[in-house]
mmCIF file of C-alpha atoms in Angstrom:
data_model
loop_
_atom_site.group_PDB
_atom_site.id
_atom_site.type_symbol
_atom_site.label_atom_id
_atom_site.label_comp_id
_atom_site.label_asym_id
_atom_site.label_seq_id
_atom_site.Cartn_x
_atom_site.Cartn_y
_atom_site.Cartn_z
ATOM 1 C CA MET A 3 114.293 188.982 147.707
ATOM 2 C CA VAL A 4 110.659 187.874 147.912
ATOM 3 C CA ILE A 5 110.604 188.399 151.679
ATOM 4 C CA LEU A 6 112.136 191.846 151.317
ATOM 5 C CA LEU A 7 109.651 192.921 148.677
ATOM 6 C CA ASP A 8 106.563 191.348 150.225
ATOM 7 C CA GLN A 9 107.097 191.388 153.988
ATOM 8 C CA PHE A 10 109.704 194.024 154.726
ATOM 9 C CA THR A 11 107.875 196.753 152.822
ATOM 10 C CA ARG A 12 104.602 195.912 154.592
ATOM 11 C CA ASN A 13 106.267 196.405 157.956
ATOM 12 C CA LEU A 14 108.535 199.295 157.034
ATOM 13 C CA TYR A 15 105.639 201.278 155.577
ATOM 14 C CA ARG A 16 102.826 200.027 157.826
ATOM 15 C CA ASP A 17 99.773 202.322 157.642
ATOM 16 C CA ASP A 18 101.203 203.950 154.516
ATOM 17 C CA PRO A 19 100.193 203.271 150.903
ATOM 18 C CA ARG A 20 103.837 202.510 150.084
ATOM 19 C CA ALA A 21 103.427 199.241 152.009
ATOM 20 C CA PHE A 22 101.954 197.720 148.838
ATOM 21 C CA ASP A 23 104.057 199.422 146.165
ATOM 22 C CA ALA A 24 106.432 196.491 145.748
ATOM 23 C CA ASP A 25 103.687 193.865 145.401
ATOM 24 C CA PRO A 26 103.898 193.515 141.597
ATOM 25 C CA VAL A 27 107.686 193.225 141.791
ATOM 26 C CA ALA A 28 107.409 190.646 144.585
ATOM 27 C CA ARG A 29 105.053 188.558 142.430
ATOM 28 C CA GLY A 30 107.441 188.781 139.496
ATOM 29 C CA VAL A 31 110.395 187.641 141.599
ATOM 30 C CA ALA A 32 108.285 184.880 143.156
ATOM 31 C CA THR A 33 107.115 183.691 139.747
ATOM 32 C CA ARG A 34 110.665 183.447 138.419
ATOM 33 C CA ALA A 35 111.837 181.665 141.574
ATOM 34 C CA ILE A 36 108.953 179.173 141.526
ATOM 35 C CA ASP A 37 109.405 178.545 137.810
ATOM 36 C CA ARG A 38 113.007 177.588 138.572
ATOM 37 C CA GLY A 39 111.984 175.336 141.480
ATOM 38 C CA PHE A 40 113.629 177.443 144.180
ATOM 39 C CA ASP A 41 110.575 177.041 146.404
ATOM 40 C CA LYS A 42 110.945 173.250 146.379
ATOM 41 C CA ALA A 43 114.560 173.537 147.548
ATOM 42 C CA VAL A 44 113.482 174.597 151.041
ATOM 43 C CA SER A 45 111.195 173.099 153.680
ATOM 44 C CA LEU A 46 107.514 173.956 153.800
ATOM 45 C CA GLN A 47 107.531 176.852 156.266
ATOM 46 C CA PRO A 48 110.120 179.019 154.456
ATOM 47 C CA ARG A 49 108.638 177.854 151.142
ATOM 48 C CA SER A 50 105.416 179.627 152.037
ATOM 49 C CA PHE A 51 107.109 183.009 151.618
ATOM 50 C CA PHE A 52 107.356 182.327 147.880
ATOM 51 C CA TYR A 53 103.556 182.110 147.765
ATOM 52 C CA LEU A 54 102.567 185.087 149.920
ATOM 53 C CA PRO A 55 102.828 187.643 147.094
ATOM 54 C CA TYR A 56 99.989 185.763 145.361
ATOM 55 C CA GLU A 57 97.896 185.517 148.534
ATOM 56 C CA HIS A 58 98.357 189.263 149.015
ATOM 57 C CA ALA A 59 97.152 190.066 145.500
ATOM 58 C CA GLU A 60 93.871 191.909 145.236
ATOM 59 C CA ASP A 61 93.101 189.812 142.191
ATOM 60 C CA ARG A 62 90.820 186.783 142.356
ATOM 61 C CA ASP A 63 92.753 184.809 139.775
ATOM 62 C CA LEU A 64 96.187 185.447 141.259
ATOM 63 C CA ALA A 65 95.144 184.915 144.858
ATOM 64 C CA GLY A 66 93.328 181.687 144.123
ATOM 65 C CA ALA A 67 95.127 180.072 141.284
ATOM 66 C CA ARG A 68 98.637 180.590 142.520
ATOM 67 C CA GLY A 69 98.429 181.467 146.223
ATOM 68 C CA GLY A 70 95.959 178.857 147.379
ATOM 69 C CA ALA A 71 97.149 176.141 145.031
ATOM 70 C CA LEU A 72 100.797 176.547 145.908
ATOM 71 C CA SER A 73 100.247 176.953 149.631
ATOM 72 C CA GLY A 74 98.243 173.748 149.636
ATOM 73 C CA ASP A 75 101.098 171.892 148.006
ATOM 74 C CA GLY A 76 102.374 170.659 151.352
ATOM 75 C CA ARG A 77 101.596 166.991 150.850
ATOM 76 C CA ARG A 78 102.588 164.150 148.628
ATOM 77 C CA ARG A 79 99.931 162.294 146.685
ATOM 78 C CA GLY A 80 98.000 160.062 149.088
ATOM 79 C CA ALA A 81 99.658 161.466 152.235
ATOM 80 C CA ARG A 82 98.042 163.612 154.897
ATOM 81 C CA ARG A 83 98.992 167.264 155.175
ATOM 82 C CA SER A 84 101.216 168.162 158.066
ATOM 83 C CA PRO A 85 99.859 170.579 160.686
ATOM 84 C CA MET A 86 102.103 173.281 159.179
ATOM 85 C CA ALA A 87 100.730 172.619 155.693
ATOM 86 C CA GLU A 88 97.177 172.800 157.051
ATOM 87 C CA TYR A 89 97.971 176.087 158.792
ATOM 88 C CA LEU A 90 99.499 177.614 155.664
ATOM 89 C CA LEU A 91 96.618 176.418 153.513
ATOM 90 C CA SER A 92 94.097 177.878 155.963
ATOM 91 C CA TYR A 93 95.753 181.288 155.593
ATOM 92 C CA ALA A 94 95.663 181.028 151.816
ATOM 93 C CA VAL A 95 91.981 180.114 151.939
ATOM 94 C CA ARG A 96 91.182 182.990 154.326
ATOM 95 C CA HIS A 97 92.859 185.441 151.939
ATOM 96 C CA GLN A 98 91.016 183.912 148.983
ATOM 97 C CA VAL A 99 87.599 184.109 150.640
ATOM 98 C CA VAL A 100 87.971 187.861 151.231
ATOM 99 C CA VAL A 101 89.255 188.583 147.723
ATOM 100 C CA ASP A 102 86.506 186.410 146.203
ATOM 101 C CA ARG A 103 83.879 188.274 148.202
ATOM 102 C CA PHE A 104 85.088 191.857 147.790
ATOM 103 C CA GLY A 105 87.623 191.784 144.953
ATOM 104 C CA ARG A 106 90.114 193.395 147.343
ATOM 105 C CA PHE A 107 91.139 193.496 151.001
ATOM 106 C CA PRO A 108 88.825 195.925 152.801
ATOM 107 C CA HIS A 109 91.298 196.436 155.644
ATOM 108 C CA ARG A 110 93.542 198.246 153.139
ATOM 109 C CA ASN A 111 90.873 200.747 152.150
ATOM 110 C CA LYS A 112 91.649 203.392 154.751
ATOM 111 C CA VAL A 113 95.398 203.481 154.123
ATOM 112 C CA LEU A 114 94.869 203.429 150.356
ATOM 113 C CA GLY A 115 92.252 206.183 150.489
ATOM 114 C CA ARG A 116 89.477 203.947 149.162
ATOM 115 C CA GLU A 117 85.844 204.230 150.131
ATOM 116 C CA SER A 118 84.513 201.077 151.801
ATOM 117 C CA THR A 119 81.255 199.597 150.623
ATOM 118 C CA PRO A 120 78.545 198.899 153.215
ATOM 119 C CA ALA A 121 79.405 195.183 153.053
ATOM 120 C CA GLU A 122 83.086 195.962 153.583
ATOM 121 C CA ARG A 123 82.275 198.213 156.555
ATOM 122 C CA GLU A 124 80.200 195.429 158.080
ATOM 123 C CA HIS A 125 83.101 193.010 157.551
ATOM 124 C CA LEU A 126 85.557 195.421 159.177
ATOM 125 C CA ASP A 127 83.183 196.308 162.013
ATOM 126 C CA ALA A 128 83.029 192.592 162.829
ATOM 127 C CA GLY A 129 86.774 192.774 163.499
ATOM 128 C CA LYS A 130 87.777 190.896 160.370
ATOM 129 C CA THR A 131 90.756 191.759 158.228
ATOM 130 C CA PHE A 132 91.314 188.968 155.742
#
């Protein structure tokens, strides 16, 4: 359900504001699943889909507190992170950096009909998305 709400809608409605309509529902489903430990019942790579709705949030607290923290949960205490865990954590951090800087994802501005700030335009002109 999380994948359908978070990923499928983004691809089905690419370049359309509806791509993000299910985000709050995806976070709600993810929260209930994580609270029940469903994320821990699968290996790290599929587990990451439980955390993407938080990484995709244009909310500093949600993106950081839940997305980055949970995505970085790929190691046991005292053990090194696997390459997959490092990769997933790097994505969470990249999302967080953009949301911390702008409070939103500038690459969504055009499709959502939002005006970009000069700093956001500079970020986008540099070829950056998140």
